[in-house]
Amino acid sequence: MRLVRWRGEDLLDRLDDVIAVYGEAMGYSVQLLQTRRGYVAGHTRRESFEAVATLDDDNSLLGFGYGYRGSSGQWWHDQVRNALKRDARKYWLADCFELVELHVRPHAQGHGIGARQLYELLTQAAHQTVLLSTPEAPEATSRAWRLYRRFGFVDVLRHFNFPGDDRPFAVLGRQLPL
């Protein structure tokens, strides 16, 4: 296995693989995944875009992660902004790296891939804070939740519903640098 840094073009070159990993990790339907292709492609052009990927010896994609500077006018940023109180908005969103996606194929989970990807992304982010959203889950049994807590993420919003997804999400954040 090897961890590689990706530019936007690299992610676009492997977009089919990225969407497949995303779908496996999140359990989304094929129809929803097709709509996500355009969003993911558009994200590669955002300010401060950073991406990483984990490849196996055959160059198969085991996991990936990416993010960028969050700002007004971006759907996720505006959803979170509208849900936060003024002081929290100022603290969390003034200079924020939005960790958009961090996924590992289910069969490859539990081997430190997600932790290495997260570490690499957060050490490259030149912002004051980082925010992410993750489906609500029992922390004791969720690998994602345990990973985020190990990295010092705290609750920013809990049981938040984004339009278009019936599941409740948590928005987690931490101060940067690591």
PDB file of C-alpha atoms in Angstrom:
ATOM      1  CA  MET A   1       0.000   0.000   0.000  1.00  0.00           C
ATOM      2  CA  ARG A   2       1.099   3.531  -0.626  1.00  0.00           C
ATOM      3  CA  LEU A   3      -0.352   6.925   0.208  1.00  0.00           C
ATOM      4  CA  VAL A   4      -0.140   9.478  -2.587  1.00  0.00           C
ATOM      5  CA  ARG A   5      -1.050  13.135  -2.802  1.00  0.00           C
ATOM      6  CA  TRP A   6      -3.463  13.940  -5.602  1.00  0.00           C
ATOM      7  CA  ARG A   7      -4.097  17.095  -7.550  1.00  0.00           C
ATOM      8  CA  GLY A   8      -7.582  17.727  -8.843  1.00  0.00           C
ATOM      9  CA  GLU A   9      -6.670  16.207 -12.208  1.00  0.00           C
ATOM     10  CA  ASP A  10      -5.513  12.993 -10.525  1.00  0.00           C
ATOM     11  CA  LEU A  11      -8.835  12.613  -8.756  1.00  0.00           C
ATOM     12  CA  LEU A  12     -10.719  13.286 -11.984  1.00  0.00           C
ATOM     13  CA  ASP A  13      -8.654  10.634 -13.785  1.00  0.00           C
ATOM     14  CA  ARG A  14      -9.830   8.090 -11.195  1.00  0.00           C
ATOM     15  CA  LEU A  15     -13.364   9.457 -10.713  1.00  0.00           C
ATOM     16  CA  ASP A  16     -15.044   6.092 -11.397  1.00  0.00           C
ATOM     17  CA  ASP A  17     -12.908   4.469  -8.694  1.00  0.00           C
ATOM     18  CA  VAL A  18     -13.505   7.372  -6.291  1.00  0.00           C
ATOM     19  CA  ILE A  19     -17.273   7.125  -6.723  1.00  0.00           C
ATOM     20  CA  ALA A  20     -17.129   3.329  -6.250  1.00  0.00           C
ATOM     21  CA  VAL A  21     -15.202   3.663  -2.959  1.00  0.00           C
ATOM     22  CA  TYR A  22     -17.549   6.434  -1.831  1.00  0.00           C
ATOM     23  CA  GLY A  23     -20.594   4.276  -2.583  1.00  0.00           C
ATOM     24  CA  GLU A  24     -19.205   1.231  -0.783  1.00  0.00           C
ATOM     25  CA  ALA A  25     -18.243   3.233   2.284  1.00  0.00           C
ATOM     26  CA  MET A  26     -21.465   5.242   2.559  1.00  0.00           C
ATOM     27  CA  GLY A  27     -23.969   2.666   1.312  1.00  0.00           C
ATOM     28  CA  TYR A  28     -25.516   5.063  -1.191  1.00  0.00           C
ATOM     29  CA  SER A  29     -27.670   3.962  -4.130  1.00  0.00           C
ATOM     30  CA  VAL A  30     -26.340   3.886  -7.687  1.00  0.00           C
ATOM     31  CA  GLN A  31     -28.723   6.716  -8.620  1.00  0.00           C
ATOM     32  CA  LEU A  32     -27.417   8.979  -5.878  1.00  0.00           C
ATOM     33  CA  LEU A  33     -23.830   8.160  -6.796  1.00  0.00           C
ATOM     34  CA  GLN A  34     -24.399   9.334 -10.359  1.00  0.00           C
ATOM     35  CA  THR A  35     -25.482  12.753  -9.092  1.00  0.00           C
ATOM     36  CA  ARG A  36     -22.405  12.922  -6.822  1.00  0.00           C
ATOM     37  CA  ARG A  37     -20.037  12.591  -9.802  1.00  0.00           C
ATOM     38  CA  GLY A  38     -20.676  16.188 -10.827  1.00  0.00           C
ATOM     39  CA  TYR A  39     -20.291  17.497  -7.297  1.00  0.00           C
ATOM     40  CA  VAL A  40     -17.004  15.700  -6.747  1.00  0.00           C
ATOM     41  CA  ALA A  41     -15.657  16.878 -10.113  1.00  0.00           C
ATOM     42  CA  GLY A  42     -16.623  20.457  -9.275  1.00  0.00           C
ATOM     43  CA  HIS A  43     -14.921  20.284  -5.885  1.00  0.00           C
ATOM     44  CA  THR A  44     -11.529  19.751  -7.520  1.00  0.00           C
ATOM     45  CA  ARG A  45     -11.586  23.386  -8.653  1.00  0.00           C
ATOM     46  CA  ARG A  46     -12.202  24.859  -5.201  1.00  0.00           C
ATOM     47  CA  GLU A  47      -9.686  27.078  -3.407  1.00  0.00           C
ATOM     48  CA  SER A  48      -7.039  25.198  -1.407  1.00  0.00           C
ATOM     49  CA  PHE A  49      -8.105  21.809  -2.786  1.00  0.00           C
ATOM     50  CA  GLU A  50      -6.091  18.993  -1.175  1.00  0.00           C
ATOM     51  CA  ALA A  51      -6.507  15.284  -1.873  1.00  0.00           C
ATOM     52  CA  VAL A  52      -4.866  11.996  -0.964  1.00  0.00           C
ATOM     53  CA  ALA A  53      -5.362   8.424  -2.070  1.00  0.00           C
ATOM     54  CA  THR A  54      -4.258   5.028  -0.865  1.00  0.00           C
ATOM     55  CA  LEU A  55      -3.364   2.557  -3.593  1.00  0.00           C
ATOM     56  CA  ASP A  56      -2.550  -1.115  -3.313  1.00  0.00           C
ATOM     57  CA  ASP A  57       0.300  -2.863  -5.150  1.00  0.00           C
ATOM     58  CA  ASP A  58      -1.913  -3.255  -8.241  1.00  0.00           C
ATOM     59  CA  ASN A  59      -2.745   0.471  -8.220  1.00  0.00           C
ATOM     60  CA  SER A  60      -6.329  -0.245  -7.086  1.00  0.00           C
ATOM     61  CA  LEU A  61      -7.902   2.509  -5.015  1.00  0.00           C
ATOM     62  CA  LEU A  62      -8.361   1.457  -1.378  1.00  0.00           C
ATOM     63  CA  GLY A  63      -9.292   4.865  -0.014  1.00  0.00           C
ATOM     64  CA  PHE A  64      -9.236   8.581  -0.624  1.00  0.00           C
ATOM     65  CA  GLY A  65      -9.897  11.874   1.052  1.00  0.00           C
ATOM     66  CA  TYR A  66     -10.129  15.489   0.039  1.00  0.00           C
ATOM     67  CA  GLY A  67     -11.112  18.912   1.179  1.00  0.00           C
ATOM     68  CA  TYR A  68     -10.760  22.613   0.486  1.00  0.00           C
ATOM     69  CA  ARG A  69     -11.316  26.040   1.973  1.00  0.00           C
ATOM     70  CA  GLY A  70     -14.952  26.420   2.945  1.00  0.00           C
ATOM     71  CA  SER A  71     -16.623  29.689   2.025  1.00  0.00           C
ATOM     72  CA  SER A  72     -19.984  31.371   1.647  1.00  0.00           C
ATOM     73  CA  GLY A  73     -21.954  30.271  -1.375  1.00  0.00           C
ATOM     74  CA  GLN A  74     -20.903  26.633  -1.027  1.00  0.00           C
ATOM     75  CA  TRP A  75     -23.862  24.381  -0.221  1.00  0.00           C
ATOM     76  CA  TRP A  76     -22.404  22.500   2.781  1.00  0.00           C
ATOM     77  CA  HIS A  77     -20.794  25.612   4.245  1.00  0.00           C
ATOM     78  CA  ASP A  78     -24.063  27.547   4.032  1.00  0.00           C
ATOM     79  CA  GLN A  79     -26.096  24.693   5.569  1.00  0.00           C
ATOM     80  CA  VAL A  80     -23.732  24.534   8.558  1.00  0.00           C
ATOM     81  CA  ARG A  81     -23.438  28.323   8.816  1.00  0.00           C
ATOM     82  CA  ASN A  82     -27.203  28.717   9.040  1.00  0.00           C
ATOM     83  CA  ALA A  83     -27.399  26.136  11.836  1.00  0.00           C
ATOM     84  CA  LEU A  84     -24.677  27.686  14.019  1.00  0.00           C
ATOM     85  CA  LYS A  85     -24.966  30.589  16.443  1.00  0.00           C
ATOM     86  CA  ARG A  86     -23.044  33.736  15.566  1.00  0.00           C
ATOM     87  CA  ASP A  87     -20.056  33.144  17.865  1.00  0.00           C
ATOM     88  CA  ALA A  88     -19.698  29.560  16.669  1.00  0.00           C
ATOM     89  CA  ARG A  89     -19.868  30.709  13.041  1.00  0.00           C
ATOM     90  CA  LYS A  90     -17.064  33.188  13.624  1.00  0.00           C
ATOM     91  CA  TYR A  91     -14.878  30.627  15.346  1.00  0.00           C
ATOM     92  CA  TRP A  92     -15.440  27.610  13.116  1.00  0.00           C
ATOM     93  CA  LEU A  93     -16.013  29.135   9.682  1.00  0.00           C
ATOM     94  CA  ALA A  94     -13.756  32.197   9.466  1.00  0.00           C
ATOM     95  CA  ASP A  95     -10.763  30.226   8.117  1.00  0.00           C
ATOM     96  CA  CYS A  96     -11.975  26.660   7.716  1.00  0.00           C
ATOM     97  CA  PHE A  97     -10.693  23.639   5.844  1.00  0.00           C
ATOM     98  CA  GLU A  98     -13.744  21.591   4.941  1.00  0.00           C
ATOM     99  CA  LEU A  99     -12.900  17.896   5.006  1.00  0.00           C
ATOM    100  CA  VAL A 100     -15.402  16.861   2.361  1.00  0.00           C
ATOM    101  CA  GLU A 101     -14.706  13.159   1.953  1.00  0.00           C
ATOM    102  CA  LEU A 102     -12.588  10.566   3.739  1.00  0.00           C
ATOM    103  CA  HIS A 103     -13.363   6.984   2.777  1.00  0.00           C
ATOM    104  CA  VAL A 104     -11.815   3.526   2.821  1.00  0.00           C
ATOM    105  CA  ARG A 105     -13.243   0.455   1.115  1.00  0.00           C
ATOM    106  CA  PRO A 106     -14.938  -1.651   3.814  1.00  0.00           C
ATOM    107  CA  HIS A 107     -12.668  -4.664   3.226  1.00  0.00           C
ATOM    108  CA  ALA A 108      -9.579  -2.457   3.752  1.00  0.00           C
ATOM    109  CA  GLN A 109     -10.770  -0.745   6.934  1.00  0.00           C
ATOM    110  CA  GLY A 110      -9.063  -1.355  10.251  1.00  0.00           C
ATOM    111  CA  HIS A 111      -5.500  -1.130   8.893  1.00  0.00           C
ATOM    112  CA  GLY A 112      -4.756   2.550   9.558  1.00  0.00           C
ATOM    113  CA  ILE A 113      -5.518   3.761   6.037  1.00  0.00           C
ATOM    114  CA  GLY A 114      -8.082   6.329   7.164  1.00  0.00           C
ATOM    115  CA  ALA A 115      -5.760   7.634   9.896  1.00  0.00           C
ATOM    116  CA  ARG A 116      -2.868   8.083   7.464  1.00  0.00           C
ATOM    117  CA  GLN A 117      -5.117   9.846   4.959  1.00  0.00           C
ATOM    118  CA  LEU A 118      -6.575  12.126   7.636  1.00  0.00           C
ATOM    119  CA  TYR A 119      -3.149  12.974   9.053  1.00  0.00           C
ATOM    120  CA  GLU A 120      -1.794  13.856   5.617  1.00  0.00           C
ATOM    121  CA  LEU A 121      -4.766  16.073   4.782  1.00  0.00           C
ATOM    122  CA  LEU A 122      -4.727  17.896   8.100  1.00  0.00           C
ATOM    123  CA  THR A 123      -0.987  18.534   8.073  1.00  0.00           C
ATOM    124  CA  GLN A 124      -1.323  20.101   4.602  1.00  0.00           C
ATOM    125  CA  ALA A 125      -4.318  22.300   5.485  1.00  0.00           C
ATOM    126  CA  ALA A 126      -3.165  25.869   6.135  1.00  0.00           C
ATOM    127  CA  HIS A 127      -6.306  26.983   7.981  1.00  0.00           C
ATOM    128  CA  GLN A 128      -7.324  27.741  11.563  1.00  0.00           C
ATOM    129  CA  THR A 129     -10.007  25.060  11.826  1.00  0.00           C
ATOM    130  CA  VAL A 130     -11.255  21.941  10.093  1.00  0.00           C
ATOM    131  CA  LEU A 131     -14.871  20.783   9.908  1.00  0.00           C
ATOM    132  CA  LEU A 132     -16.443  17.584   8.637  1.00  0.00           C
ATOM    133  CA  SER A 133     -19.802  15.871   8.757  1.00  0.00           C
ATOM    134  CA  THR A 134     -20.391  12.214   9.451  1.00  0.00           C
ATOM    135  CA  PRO A 135     -23.530  10.148   9.938  1.00  0.00           C
ATOM    136  CA  GLU A 136     -24.557   9.787  13.560  1.00  0.00           C
ATOM    137  CA  ALA A 137     -23.431   6.404  14.902  1.00  0.00           C
ATOM    138  CA  PRO A 138     -22.515   4.815  18.208  1.00  0.00           C
ATOM    139  CA  GLU A 139     -18.983   5.998  18.928  1.00  0.00           C
ATOM    140  CA  ALA A 140     -18.003   2.686  20.496  1.00  0.00           C
ATOM    141  CA  THR A 141     -18.705   0.721  17.313  1.00  0.00           C
ATOM    142  CA  SER A 142     -18.009   3.246  14.536  1.00  0.00           C
ATOM    143  CA  ARG A 143     -14.485   3.243  13.133  1.00  0.00           C
ATOM    144  CA  ALA A 144     -15.029   6.714  11.683  1.00  0.00           C
ATOM    145  CA  TRP A 145     -16.126   8.166  15.001  1.00  0.00           C
ATOM    146  CA  ARG A 146     -13.234   6.577  16.876  1.00  0.00           C
ATOM    147  CA  LEU A 147     -10.820   7.951  14.282  1.00  0.00           C
ATOM    148  CA  TYR A 148     -12.172  11.488  14.534  1.00  0.00           C
ATOM    149  CA  ARG A 149     -12.123  11.439  18.323  1.00  0.00           C
ATOM    150  CA  ARG A 150      -8.513  10.158  18.317  1.00  0.00           C
ATOM    151  CA  PHE A 151      -7.617  13.156  16.171  1.00  0.00           C
ATOM    152  CA  GLY A 152      -9.251  15.533  18.670  1.00  0.00           C
ATOM    153  CA  PHE A 153     -12.456  16.385  16.827  1.00  0.00           C
ATOM    154  CA  VAL A 154     -15.213  17.828  19.029  1.00  0.00           C
ATOM    155  CA  ASP A 155     -18.954  18.236  18.535  1.00  0.00           C
ATOM    156  CA  VAL A 156     -20.005  21.354  16.654  1.00  0.00           C
ATOM    157  CA  LEU A 157     -23.542  20.246  15.668  1.00  0.00           C
ATOM    158  CA  ARG A 158     -25.275  16.989  16.529  1.00  0.00           C
ATOM    159  CA  HIS A 159     -28.294  15.277  14.956  1.00  0.00           C
ATOM    160  CA  PHE A 160     -28.282  17.702  12.059  1.00  0.00           C
ATOM    161  CA  ASN A 161     -30.294  16.903   8.938  1.00  0.00           C
ATOM    162  CA  PHE A 162     -28.928  17.966   5.576  1.00  0.00           C
ATOM    163  CA  PRO A 163     -31.533  18.361   2.834  1.00  0.00           C
ATOM    164  CA  GLY A 164     -31.627  15.255   0.646  1.00  0.00           C
ATOM    165  CA  ASP A 165     -30.481  12.740   3.269  1.00  0.00           C
ATOM    166  CA  ASP A 166     -32.808  11.226   5.858  1.00  0.00           C
ATOM    167  CA  ARG A 167     -29.997  10.275   8.226  1.00  0.00           C
ATOM    168  CA  PRO A 168     -28.954  12.597  11.034  1.00  0.00           C
ATOM    169  CA  PHE A 169     -25.371  13.833  10.838  1.00  0.00           C
ATOM    170  CA  ALA A 170     -22.868  15.262  13.267  1.00  0.00           C
ATOM    171  CA  VAL A 171     -20.631  18.158  12.336  1.00  0.00           C
ATOM    172  CA  LEU A 172     -17.280  17.771  14.039  1.00  0.00           C
ATOM    173  CA  GLY A 173     -14.391  20.186  14.202  1.00  0.00           C
ATOM    174  CA  ARG A 174     -10.949  20.806  15.553  1.00  0.00           C
ATOM    175  CA  GLN A 175      -8.443  23.593  15.631  1.00  0.00           C
ATOM    176  CA  LEU A 176      -5.447  23.460  13.310  1.00  0.00           C
ATOM    177  CA  PRO A 177      -2.577  22.821  13.094  1.00  0.00           C
ATOM    178  CA  LEU A 178      -2.498  19.285  14.462  1.00  0.00           C
TER     179      LEU A 178
END
